[in-house]
Coordinates of C-alpha atoms and ligand atoms in Angstrom, one line a residue:
M29 CA 0.0 -0.1 0.0
E30 CA 1.4 3.4 -1.1
T31 CA 1.7 5.9 1.8
G32 CA 1.6 9.7 1.3
K33 CA 1.6 12.6 3.7
I34 CA -1.1 15.2 4.5
I35 CA 0.0 18.7 3.6
K36 CA -3.2 20.7 4.2
V37 CA -6.6 20.1 5.5
A38 CA -9.7 22.3 4.7
G39 CA -12.9 20.8 6.0
P40 CA -13.7 17.8 3.9
V41 CA -10.9 18.5 1.5
V42 CA -7.4 17.2 2.2
E43 CA -4.3 17.7 0.1
A44 CA -1.6 15.2 0.3
E45 CA 1.8 14.5 -1.5
G46 CA 3.8 11.4 -2.1
L47 CA 1.0 9.1 -3.3
R48 CA 2.7 7.8 -6.3
G49 CA 0.7 6.0 -8.9
A50 CA -2.6 7.4 -7.5
K51 CA -5.5 7.6 -9.9
M52 CA -8.4 9.8 -10.2
Y53 CA -11.4 8.4 -7.8
D54 CA -9.1 6.1 -6.1
V55 CA -10.2 5.5 -2.5
V56 CA -7.6 6.4 0.2
K57 CA -7.6 6.1 3.9
V58 CA -6.7 9.4 5.6
S59 CA -4.5 9.5 8.9
N60 CA -4.2 6.6 11.2
Q61 CA -7.8 6.8 11.9
K62 CA -8.2 5.6 8.4
L63 CA -11.0 8.0 7.3
I64 CA -12.4 7.2 4.0
G65 CA -11.8 9.6 1.1
E66 CA -11.6 9.7 -2.6
I67 CA -9.0 11.4 -4.9
I68 CA -10.7 14.2 -6.8
E69 CA -7.9 16.1 -8.3
L70 CA -4.3 15.1 -9.4
A71 CA -1.6 17.4 -10.1
K72 CA 1.9 16.1 -10.4
D73 CA 2.9 14.9 -7.0
L74 CA -0.1 16.4 -5.3
V75 CA -3.5 14.9 -4.7
T76 CA -6.7 16.4 -3.6
I77 CA -8.9 14.1 -1.5
Q78 CA -12.6 14.5 -0.5
V79 CA -13.1 13.0 2.9
Y80 CA -16.3 11.1 3.5
E81 CA -15.9 11.6 7.4
E82 CA -15.3 14.6 9.8
T83 CA -11.7 15.7 9.5
S84 CA -11.5 17.8 12.7
G85 CA -8.3 17.1 14.6
I86 CA -6.4 15.9 11.5
G87 CA -3.5 17.9 10.4
P88 CA -0.4 18.1 8.0
G89 CA 2.2 15.4 8.4
E90 CA -0.2 12.5 9.0
P91 CA -0.1 9.6 6.7
V92 CA -2.5 9.0 3.8
F93 CA -2.9 5.2 2.6
S94 CA -3.8 4.5 -1.0
T95 CA -6.0 1.5 -1.7
G96 CA -5.5 1.7 -5.3
M97 CA -9.2 0.9 -5.8
P98 CA -12.0 3.4 -7.1
L99 CA -14.9 4.0 -4.7
S100 CA -17.0 0.9 -5.2
V101 CA -20.1 -0.8 -3.8
E102 CA -20.5 -4.5 -2.9
L103 CA -23.3 -6.1 -4.8
G104 CA -24.9 -9.5 -3.8
P105 CA -27.4 -11.1 -1.7
G106 CA -28.0 -9.1 1.5
L107 CA -28.6 -5.7 0.0
I108 CA -32.4 -5.7 0.3
K109 CA -33.7 -4.5 3.7
S110 CA -30.2 -2.8 4.3
I111 CA -30.0 0.8 5.5
Y112 CA -26.6 2.3 4.3
D113 CA -24.9 5.4 4.7
G114 CA -23.6 7.3 1.5
I115 CA -20.5 5.1 1.2
Q116 CA -22.4 1.8 1.8
R117 CA -21.6 1.3 5.4
P118 CA -24.5 -0.5 7.0
L119 CA -25.9 1.9 9.5
D120 CA -28.0 -0.5 11.4
L121 CA -24.9 -2.9 12.0
I122 CA -22.7 0.1 12.9
R123 CA -25.2 1.4 15.4
L124 CA -25.2 -2.0 16.9
S125 CA -21.5 -2.1 17.3
K126 CA -20.6 1.6 17.8
G127 CA -23.8 3.4 19.2
D128 CA -26.0 6.0 17.6
F129 CA -23.1 8.4 16.2
I130 CA -20.9 6.6 13.8
S131 CA -17.4 6.9 15.0
R132 CA -14.9 7.8 12.5
G133 CA -13.1 5.1 10.5
A134 CA -15.9 2.6 11.3
E135 CA -15.7 -0.3 9.1
E136 CA -18.2 -2.9 8.6
D137 CA -18.7 -5.2 5.5
A138 CA -21.6 -3.8 3.4
I139 CA -22.6 -7.2 2.7
N140 CA -22.7 -9.8 5.6
R141 CA -19.9 -12.3 5.0
K142 CA -21.1 -15.1 7.4
K143 CA -24.8 -15.5 6.2
K144 CA -25.3 -18.6 4.2
W145 CA -27.6 -18.3 1.3
D146 CA -29.4 -21.1 -0.5
F147 CA -28.0 -21.0 -4.0
E148 CA -30.2 -22.8 -6.7
P149 CA -28.4 -23.0 -10.1
V150 CA -30.3 -22.6 -13.2
L151 CA -27.5 -23.4 -15.6
K152 CA -25.4 -26.6 -15.6
K153 CA -21.9 -28.0 -16.5
G154 CA -21.1 -27.4 -20.1
D155 CA -23.3 -24.4 -20.6
K156 CA -21.6 -21.3 -22.4
V157 CA -22.0 -18.0 -20.6
I158 CA -21.3 -14.4 -21.1
S159 CA -21.3 -11.4 -18.7
G160 CA -24.7 -10.8 -17.2
D161 CA -26.0 -14.4 -17.7
I162 CA -28.0 -15.6 -14.7
I163 CA -26.3 -18.7 -13.3
G164 CA -28.7 -19.2 -10.5
T165 CA -30.9 -17.7 -7.9
V166 CA -31.1 -17.0 -4.1
Q167 CA -34.2 -16.1 -2.1
E168 CA -33.0 -12.8 -0.7
S169 CA -36.1 -11.6 1.1
S170 CA -39.6 -13.1 1.4
I171 CA -40.5 -11.5 -1.9
I172 CA -37.3 -11.0 -3.9
Q173 CA -35.3 -13.5 -5.7
H174 CA -31.8 -12.4 -6.2
K175 CA -30.4 -13.4 -9.5
I176 CA -26.6 -14.3 -9.6
M177 CA -25.1 -13.0 -12.7
I178 CA -21.8 -13.7 -14.4
P179 CA -19.7 -10.6 -13.5
Y180 CA -18.7 -8.1 -16.2
G181 CA -15.8 -9.1 -18.3
I182 CA -16.0 -12.8 -17.9
Q183 CA -17.3 -15.3 -20.4
G184 CA -16.6 -19.0 -21.2
E185 CA -18.0 -22.5 -20.3
I186 CA -19.3 -23.7 -16.9
E187 CA -16.9 -26.3 -15.6
E188 CA -18.5 -26.7 -12.2
I189 CA -21.7 -25.3 -10.6
Y190 CA -22.8 -26.1 -7.1
K191 CA -26.1 -26.2 -5.4
G192 CA -26.6 -25.6 -1.7
K193 CA -25.9 -23.1 1.0
F194 CA -23.0 -20.6 0.5
T195 CA -21.7 -17.4 2.0
V196 CA -21.2 -14.6 -0.6
T197 CA -17.4 -15.1 -0.6
E198 CA -17.5 -18.9 -1.4
T199 CA -17.2 -20.2 -4.8
I200 CA -20.5 -21.2 -6.5
T201 CA -19.4 -21.8 -10.1
K202 CA -16.1 -22.2 -12.1
I203 CA -16.0 -20.9 -15.5
R204 CA -13.3 -22.0 -18.0
D205 CA -12.7 -18.6 -19.8
R206 CA -11.5 -18.1 -23.4
Q207 CA -7.9 -18.0 -22.4
G208 CA -8.5 -21.4 -20.7
L209 CA -8.2 -20.0 -17.2
L210 CA -10.4 -21.3 -14.6
Q211 CA -12.4 -18.2 -13.0
E212 CA -14.1 -18.8 -9.7
I213 CA -17.4 -17.1 -9.4
K214 CA -18.7 -15.9 -6.1
M215 CA -22.0 -14.1 -5.2
L216 CA -20.3 -11.0 -4.1
Q217 CA -19.3 -8.5 -6.7
K218 CA -17.9 -5.0 -6.7
W219 CA -18.6 -2.1 -8.9
P220 CA -17.1 1.4 -9.1
V221 CA -20.0 3.7 -8.3
R222 CA -19.2 6.5 -10.8
K223 CA -19.1 4.0 -13.7
L224 CA -22.5 3.2 -15.2
R225 CA -23.2 -0.5 -15.3
P226 CA -23.4 -1.6 -19.0
Y227 CA -26.4 -3.0 -20.8
K228 CA -26.9 -4.3 -24.3
E229 CA -29.2 -1.6 -25.6
K230 CA -31.2 1.4 -24.5
L231 CA -34.9 1.1 -25.5
P232 CA -37.5 3.9 -25.8
P233 CA -39.9 3.7 -22.8
F234 CA -43.5 2.6 -23.7
E235 CA -45.2 1.7 -20.5
P236 CA -46.2 4.0 -17.6
L237 CA -44.9 3.3 -14.2
I238 CA -48.3 3.0 -12.6
T239 CA -48.7 4.6 -9.2
G240 CA -52.3 4.4 -8.5
Q241 CA -52.3 8.2 -8.0
R242 CA -54.8 9.8 -10.4
V243 CA -53.0 13.1 -11.0
I244 CA -49.9 11.2 -11.9
D245 CA -51.2 8.3 -14.0
T246 CA -53.8 10.1 -15.9
F247 CA -52.4 13.5 -16.2
F248 CA -48.7 13.6 -15.8
P249 CA -47.4 10.1 -16.0
I250 CA -43.9 8.9 -15.8
A251 CA -42.8 6.0 -18.0
K252 CA -41.2 2.9 -16.5
G253 CA -37.4 3.8 -17.0
G254 CA -38.3 7.5 -17.0
T255 CA -37.3 10.4 -14.9
A256 CA -39.3 12.9 -12.9
C257 CA -38.6 15.8 -10.7
I258 CA -40.6 16.9 -7.7
P259 CA -40.0 20.2 -5.7
G260 CA -41.2 20.1 -2.2
P261 CA -41.8 23.1 -0.2
F262 CA -42.2 22.3 3.6
G263 CA -45.5 20.7 4.4
S264 CA -46.6 20.3 0.8
G265 CA -47.0 16.6 1.2
K266 CA -43.7 15.5 -0.4
T267 CA -43.1 12.6 2.2
V268 CA -46.6 11.3 1.6
I269 CA -46.3 11.3 -2.2
Q270 CA -42.8 9.6 -1.9
H271 CA -44.2 7.0 0.5
Q272 CA -47.4 6.5 -1.9
L273 CA -45.1 6.0 -4.8
S274 CA -42.8 3.6 -3.0
K275 CA -45.8 1.6 -1.9
W276 CA -47.9 1.6 -4.8
C277 CA -45.8 2.0 -8.0
N278 CA -45.5 -1.2 -10.0
A279 CA -41.6 -1.4 -9.7
E280 CA -40.5 -4.5 -7.8
I281 CA -37.5 -2.9 -6.1
I282 CA -37.4 0.5 -4.4
I283 CA -34.1 2.3 -3.6
F284 CA -34.6 5.4 -1.5
I285 CA -31.7 7.9 -1.1
G286 CA -32.1 10.5 1.7
C287 CA -29.7 13.3 1.6
G288 CA -31.2 15.2 4.5
E289 CA -30.0 18.6 5.6
R290 CA -31.3 18.6 9.1
G291 CA -30.8 15.5 11.2
N292 CA -34.4 15.0 11.9
E293 CA -35.3 14.9 8.2
M294 CA -33.3 11.8 7.9
T295 CA -34.3 10.3 11.1
D296 CA -37.9 10.5 9.8
V297 CA -37.0 8.5 6.9
L298 CA -35.1 6.0 9.0
L299 CA -38.0 5.5 11.3
E300 CA -40.9 5.8 8.9
F301 CA -39.7 3.9 6.0
P302 CA -39.1 0.6 7.9
E303 CA -42.6 0.8 9.3
L304 CA -44.4 1.1 5.8
I305 CA -46.4 -1.9 4.8
D306 CA -46.2 -3.1 1.2
P307 CA -49.9 -3.2 0.0
H308 CA -49.1 -5.7 -2.6
T309 CA -47.7 -8.3 -0.2
G310 CA -49.1 -7.3 3.2
K311 CA -45.4 -7.4 4.4
R312 CA -42.9 -4.8 5.2
L313 CA -41.9 -2.7 2.3
M314 CA -38.4 -3.1 3.2
E315 CA -38.7 -6.7 2.0
R316 CA -38.1 -5.0 -1.5
T317 CA -36.4 -1.8 -0.4
I318 CA -32.8 -0.5 0.1
L319 CA -32.4 2.8 2.1
I320 CA -29.4 5.0 1.8
A321 CA -29.3 7.8 4.3
N322 CA -27.0 10.3 5.2
T323 CA -27.3 11.3 8.8
S324 CA -26.6 14.9 9.8
N325 CA -23.4 14.1 11.5
M326 CA -21.7 13.0 8.2
P327 CA -20.0 15.6 6.2
V328 CA -21.2 16.9 2.9
A329 CA -19.0 14.7 0.7
A330 CA -20.9 11.6 1.8
R331 CA -24.0 13.0 0.3
E332 CA -22.1 13.4 -2.9
A333 CA -21.2 9.8 -2.9
S334 CA -24.7 8.5 -1.7
V335 CA -26.3 9.4 -5.1
Y336 CA -23.8 7.3 -6.8
T337 CA -23.9 4.5 -4.4
G338 CA -27.8 4.3 -4.7
I339 CA -27.9 4.5 -8.5
T340 CA -25.2 1.7 -8.8
I341 CA -27.3 -0.6 -6.6
A342 CA -30.4 0.3 -8.5
E343 CA -28.6 -0.6 -11.9
Y344 CA -27.4 -4.0 -10.3
Y345 CA -31.2 -5.0 -9.7
R346 CA -32.2 -3.7 -13.1
D347 CA -29.5 -6.0 -14.6
M348 CA -31.3 -8.9 -13.0
G349 CA -34.3 -8.0 -15.1
Y350 CA -36.2 -6.2 -12.5
N351 CA -38.2 -2.9 -12.7
V352 CA -36.5 -0.6 -10.2
A353 CA -37.6 2.7 -8.9
L354 CA -35.1 5.1 -7.3
M355 CA -36.1 8.1 -5.3
A356 CA -33.6 10.7 -4.2
D357 CA -34.5 13.3 -1.6
S358 CA -33.2 15.8 -1.9
T359 CA -30.9 16.3 -4.8
S360 CA -30.5 19.9 -3.8
R361 CA -28.5 18.7 -1.0
W362 CA -26.4 16.7 -3.3
A363 CA -25.8 19.8 -5.4
E364 CA -24.9 21.9 -2.2
A365 CA -22.3 19.3 -1.4
M366 CA -20.8 19.7 -4.9
R367 CA -20.8 23.4 -4.3
E368 CA -19.0 23.1 -1.0
I369 CA -16.3 20.9 -2.3
S370 CA -15.9 23.0 -5.5
G371 CA -15.4 26.0 -3.2
R372 CA -12.7 24.3 -1.3
L373 CA -11.0 23.4 -4.4
E374 CA -11.1 27.1 -5.4
E375 CA -12.7 26.1 -8.7
M376 CA -14.2 28.9 -10.7
P377 CA -17.8 29.2 -9.6
G378 CA -20.7 29.2 -12.0
E379 CA -24.2 30.5 -11.3
E380 CA -25.0 31.0 -7.5
G381 CA -21.6 29.6 -6.7
Y382 CA -22.4 26.2 -8.0
P383 CA -19.6 24.5 -10.0
A384 CA -19.8 24.9 -13.7
Y385 CA -20.2 21.2 -14.1
L386 CA -23.4 21.0 -12.1
G387 CA -25.5 20.6 -15.1
T388 CA -23.4 17.7 -16.5
R389 CA -23.4 15.9 -13.1
I390 CA -27.2 16.1 -12.8
S391 CA -27.9 15.0 -16.3
S392 CA -25.4 12.2 -16.1
F393 CA -27.1 10.9 -12.9
Y394 CA -30.5 11.0 -14.5
E395 CA -29.2 9.4 -17.7
R396 CA -28.5 6.2 -15.7
S397 CA -32.2 5.6 -15.8
G398 CA -33.9 4.0 -18.7
R399 CA -35.5 0.8 -20.2
V400 CA -32.8 -1.4 -21.3
K401 CA -32.2 -4.7 -22.8
C402 CA -29.8 -6.4 -20.3
L403 CA -26.2 -7.6 -21.0
S404 CA -26.7 -11.5 -21.3
N405 CA -27.9 -14.2 -23.7
D406 CA -31.5 -14.1 -22.9
D407 CA -32.3 -10.5 -24.0
R408 CA -34.3 -9.8 -20.8
E409 CA -35.6 -6.2 -20.5
A410 CA -35.7 -4.1 -17.3
T411 CA -36.2 -0.6 -16.3
L412 CA -34.8 1.9 -13.8
S413 CA -37.0 5.0 -13.1
V414 CA -35.6 7.9 -11.3
I415 CA -37.6 10.4 -9.3
G416 CA -35.6 13.1 -7.8
A417 CA -36.9 15.6 -5.3
V418 CA -35.4 19.2 -5.3
S419 CA -35.9 21.7 -2.6
P420 CA -35.4 25.1 -4.0
P421 CA -34.8 27.8 -1.4
G422 CA -37.9 29.8 -1.0
G423 CA -39.7 27.8 -3.6
D424 CA -37.8 29.6 -6.4
L425 CA -37.9 27.3 -9.4
S426 CA -35.4 29.5 -11.3
E427 CA -32.5 28.5 -9.2
P428 CA -29.7 26.5 -10.8
V429 CA -30.5 23.0 -9.3
T430 CA -33.9 23.1 -10.3
Q431 CA -33.3 24.6 -13.8
N432 CA -30.7 22.0 -14.5
T433 CA -32.9 19.3 -13.2
L434 CA -35.8 20.4 -15.4
R435 CA -33.6 20.4 -18.4
T436 CA -32.9 16.7 -18.0
V437 CA -36.0 15.2 -16.6
Q438 CA -39.1 14.4 -18.7
V439 CA -41.7 14.9 -15.9
F440 CA -42.4 17.7 -13.5
W441 CA -44.8 17.3 -10.7
S442 CA -45.2 20.7 -9.3
L443 CA -46.0 20.4 -5.7
Q444 CA -47.6 23.8 -4.4
D445 CA -47.8 24.7 -0.7
K446 CA -50.8 26.8 -1.7
L447 CA -52.8 23.7 -2.7
A448 CA -51.6 22.1 0.5
Y449 CA -52.9 24.9 2.6
E450 CA -56.2 24.5 0.9
R451 CA -56.0 20.8 1.8
H452 CA -56.0 19.8 -1.9
F453 CA -53.8 16.7 -1.8
P454 CA -51.9 15.4 -3.5
A455 CA -50.9 19.1 -3.9
I456 CA -49.7 18.8 -7.5
D457 CA -50.5 21.8 -9.5
W458 CA -52.2 20.6 -12.7
L459 CA -51.5 24.0 -14.5
T460 CA -47.7 24.0 -14.1
S461 CA -46.9 20.2 -14.1
Y462 CA -46.0 18.3 -17.2
S463 CA -45.1 15.0 -18.6
L464 CA -43.0 14.7 -21.9
Y465 CA -43.8 11.0 -22.0
L466 CA -47.5 11.4 -23.1
S467 CA -47.1 10.9 -26.7
Q468 CA -44.8 7.8 -26.1
L469 CA -47.3 6.4 -23.6
S470 CA -50.5 7.1 -25.5
E471 CA -50.4 3.8 -27.3
F472 CA -50.2 2.0 -24.1
Y473 CA -53.1 3.8 -22.6
E474 CA -55.2 3.4 -25.8
K475 CA -54.6 -0.2 -26.3
E476 CA -54.4 -1.4 -22.6
I477 CA -57.0 0.9 -21.0
N478 CA -59.4 2.5 -23.4
K479 CA -59.1 3.9 -26.9
D480 CA -60.5 7.1 -25.8
F481 CA -58.2 7.6 -22.8
I482 CA -55.8 10.2 -24.2
E483 CA -58.8 12.2 -25.8
L484 CA -60.5 12.2 -22.3
R485 CA -57.4 13.3 -20.6
N486 CA -56.7 16.0 -23.0
K487 CA -60.3 17.2 -22.9
S488 CA -60.2 17.4 -19.1
M489 CA -56.9 19.2 -19.2
G490 CA -58.3 21.7 -21.5
I491 CA -61.3 22.4 -19.1
L492 CA -58.9 23.0 -16.3
Q493 CA -57.0 25.5 -18.4
Q494 CA -60.2 27.2 -19.3
E495 CA -61.1 27.4 -15.7
A496 CA -57.9 29.2 -15.0
E497 CA -58.8 31.9 -17.7
L498 CA -62.3 32.2 -16.6
E499 CA -61.3 32.8 -13.0
E500 CA -59.5 35.8 -14.2
I501 CA -62.6 37.2 -15.7
V502 CA -64.5 36.3 -12.7
R503 CA -62.1 38.2 -10.5
L504 CA -62.3 41.2 -12.7
V505 CA -66.1 41.4 -13.5
G506 CA -67.9 38.8 -11.4
V507 CA -69.4 35.4 -12.1
D508 CA -72.6 37.2 -13.7
A509 CA -70.6 38.1 -16.7
L510 CA -70.2 34.4 -17.6
S511 CA -72.4 32.7 -20.1
T512 CA -74.2 29.5 -19.0
H513 CA -71.6 27.4 -21.0
E514 CA -68.8 29.1 -19.1
R515 CA -70.3 28.4 -16.0
L516 CA -70.7 24.8 -16.8
I517 CA -66.9 24.9 -17.5
L518 CA -66.2 26.2 -14.0
E519 CA -68.5 23.6 -12.5
T520 CA -66.9 20.8 -14.5
A521 CA -63.3 21.8 -13.7
R522 CA -64.3 22.0 -9.9
S523 CA -65.6 18.5 -10.3
I524 CA -62.3 17.3 -12.0
R525 CA -60.3 18.9 -9.1
E526 CA -62.4 17.8 -6.3
D527 CA -63.8 14.4 -7.6
F528 CA -60.9 13.2 -9.5
L529 CA -57.6 15.0 -8.7
H530 CA -58.1 15.1 -5.1
Q531 CA -57.1 11.8 -3.6
D532 CA -56.8 10.8 0.1
A533 CA -53.6 8.8 0.8
F534 CA -55.0 7.8 4.1
D535 CA -58.4 6.4 2.8
E536 CA -58.3 2.6 2.4
I537 CA -59.9 2.7 -1.0
D538 CA -59.0 6.2 -2.3
T539 CA -55.3 5.6 -1.6
Y540 CA -54.9 3.6 -4.9
T541 CA -56.9 3.7 -8.0
S542 CA -56.3 1.4 -11.0
V543 CA -55.9 3.2 -14.2
K544 CA -59.1 1.5 -15.5
K545 CA -60.9 3.1 -12.7
Q546 CA -59.2 6.4 -13.2
F547 CA -60.5 6.3 -16.7
L548 CA -64.0 5.5 -15.6
M549 CA -64.1 8.2 -12.9
L550 CA -63.1 10.8 -15.5
K551 CA -65.4 9.6 -18.1
L552 CA -68.2 10.1 -15.6
I553 CA -67.3 13.9 -15.2
I554 CA -66.9 14.4 -18.8
L555 CA -70.0 12.5 -19.8
F556 CA -72.0 14.9 -17.4
H557 CA -70.3 17.8 -19.0
E558 CA -71.1 16.8 -22.5
T559 CA -74.7 15.7 -21.9
A560 CA -75.2 19.0 -19.9
E561 CA -73.8 21.1 -22.8
K562 CA -76.5 19.6 -25.0
V563 CA -79.4 20.7 -22.8
I564 CA -78.0 24.0 -21.9
V565 CA -78.3 25.2 -25.5
Q566 CA -82.0 24.3 -25.2
G567 CA -82.1 26.8 -22.2
V568 CA -82.1 24.7 -19.3
N569 CA -80.9 26.4 -16.1
I570 CA -77.4 25.6 -15.0
E571 CA -78.4 25.5 -11.2
K572 CA -81.0 22.8 -12.1
I573 CA -78.2 20.8 -13.7
N574 CA -75.9 21.2 -10.8
S575 CA -78.4 20.1 -8.3
L576 CA -79.1 16.8 -9.9
P577 CA -78.9 13.9 -7.5
V578 CA -76.5 12.0 -9.7
K579 CA -73.9 14.5 -8.8
S580 CA -73.4 12.8 -5.5
N581 CA -72.7 9.5 -7.3
I582 CA -69.9 11.3 -9.2
I583 CA -68.5 12.6 -5.8
R584 CA -68.7 9.1 -4.3
A585 CA -67.2 7.4 -7.4
K586 CA -63.7 7.3 -5.9
Y587 CA -64.9 5.1 -3.2
I588 CA -66.2 2.4 -5.5
K589 CA -64.2 -0.7 -5.0
E590 CA -62.0 -2.1 -7.8
N591 CA -64.0 -5.3 -7.9
N592 CA -67.3 -3.4 -8.6
L593 CA -66.4 -1.3 -11.6
K594 CA -69.7 -2.3 -13.3
K595 CA -71.3 0.3 -11.0
F596 CA -69.8 2.9 -13.3
S597 CA -72.0 2.1 -16.3
E598 CA -75.0 2.2 -14.0
I599 CA -74.0 5.9 -13.1
E600 CA -73.4 6.7 -16.6
K601 CA -76.9 5.7 -17.6
E602 CA -78.1 7.7 -14.6
I603 CA -76.3 10.8 -15.7
I604 CA -77.8 10.6 -19.2
C605 CA -81.3 9.9 -17.8
Q606 CA -81.4 12.6 -15.2
I607 CA -79.8 15.4 -17.4
N608 CA -82.2 14.7 -20.3
S609 CA -85.1 14.9 -17.8
T610 CA -84.4 18.5 -17.1
T611 CA -85.7 19.5 -20.5
T612 CA -89.2 18.2 -19.8
Ligands
ADP5 P1 -43.7 17.5 3.6 O1 -43.0 16.2 3.6 O2 -43.8 18.1 2.3 O3 -43.3 18.4 4.7 P2 -45.9 15.7 4.3 O4 -45.8 14.8 3.3 O5 -45.4 15.2 5.7 O6 -45.3 17.2 4.1 O7 -47.4 16.1 4.4 C1 -48.0 17.0 5.4 C2 -49.3 16.7 5.6 O8 -50.2 16.8 4.6 C3 -49.5 15.2 6.1 O9 -49.3 14.9 7.4 C4 -50.9 14.9 5.8 O10 -51.9 15.3 6.7 C5 -51.2 15.8 4.5 N1 -51.2 15.2 3.2 C6 -50.2 15.2 2.3 N2 -50.5 14.4 1.2 C7 -51.8 14.0 1.4 C8 -52.6 13.0 0.8 N3 -52.2 12.6 -0.5 N4 -53.6 12.7 1.2 C9 -54.0 13.1 2.5 N5 -53.4 13.9 3.3 C10 -52.0 14.4 2.8

């Protein structure tokens, strides 16, 4: 191991000399306390290191040890249910051994070395394999089967494959590679976090990530393999939405990265997440979740790493063929960490002091999402969807982190505290949110749900936009200035907002709505609107229409159970019948 010497310490940034042969992004251990750091700048004999632990008390002259390895994560069975910090140290295990505050230089294996897993081979001696091929499986949690893949860079013929109980470091398969060498395959793999895990081909997204949240699925859908951004002013319901997405979205694996600023933000995640129940299985959501959390006593640099640690683990499960959803809260804290490190490096600052490469870093993070054909012989497909929260100071969306994020992501769910004050939940503003996946996903909606789905969605969106314009007029000259038809538009828009967009996360039925039911609910509202339009021209009074008893059926439609969707056609008939009766 090469040893160098510290010459300067500035917060999380340390300069050292004498580390010959050091490479960019190599991991080093700083001082005799072995604090973990990463080389982020190389100049002749001088290296700059960002340290992932508190550097107080460390000074010039102390040693720096090179490991010769880039910052990597451990991959293998045992990841699921784990709670890690930004550099994949298992927080729960460290807490057990070292107490609540992680002491410096704490080292625990990210993946348990002693636990034995039941390895079930799916290939046999003589089979030819390439990187990414699945050689067998392990039941990792009560619901997730971990696929053991041939590591990247290895191909050949299986010489031996074992069945039975193994630890992650024991050999489960021997491969005779092209050079005739025998390669021993173990369940544990490592991967450098800053390098994206390869796949065969990137495919365009075609299917929505279904969340059961009406404002998302119907109005602003995210594709499986897509990207979305959500700003979260305090109290706007960001946590509830993130929990709802984690619980309900149809991804098999959830990775949650918490880069909290204040200690209690992260404690909330650490306490709440493990308590969540997975509605699909009735078991704990952790059975298919990995949490990465930066506690407040960790320096900023660890936040920087956590984003990469999280996405690398997410890619690994994607490579198995799973649909993975990654949530990062909040990427603004990650950007602030970048800003702080950049400042310490005395780099030329860009907008608001953020480094000039802020935009590139953000986009290369989101670009690791996608729908892909995995590396392997079997052409399996998988997706990695990325949802990043931003926390712009003062809700100012023009600040650089939000702007750079919006330039990259395809969906924006505009959470507004104003709506939250009005108790309109989820507080996603229908006028400023958008999804650029609509055209790619419309075929799915029209084929799988209903051929009129997109038309209905667009019509409803149009009514909401007209409402905004009409409200302006009402504000200026009062409601009496509006025609009957315009007043009908206001009423329908109100109905779309209250009877459709508004969704109670805590109601047993309302918490999740299938896309089929979403369509039927919206169809009731628009059917009412269009039928009413016809009788209005015959001079029927708008108050009379609005007070029809069938209106209460529309209000209560959200509570119709998923196994009783035939009820909707009864209400449709009732709508037509009651509105038509107003003309007599
Ligand atoms: P934030 O994380 O943005 O500070 P929370 O997610 O904790 O805010 O939400 C604040 C409160 O708003 C919640 O305790 C809950 O009462 C209410 N709320 C948010 N979203 C919903 C929802 N979808 N349905 C019902 N109530 C909600």
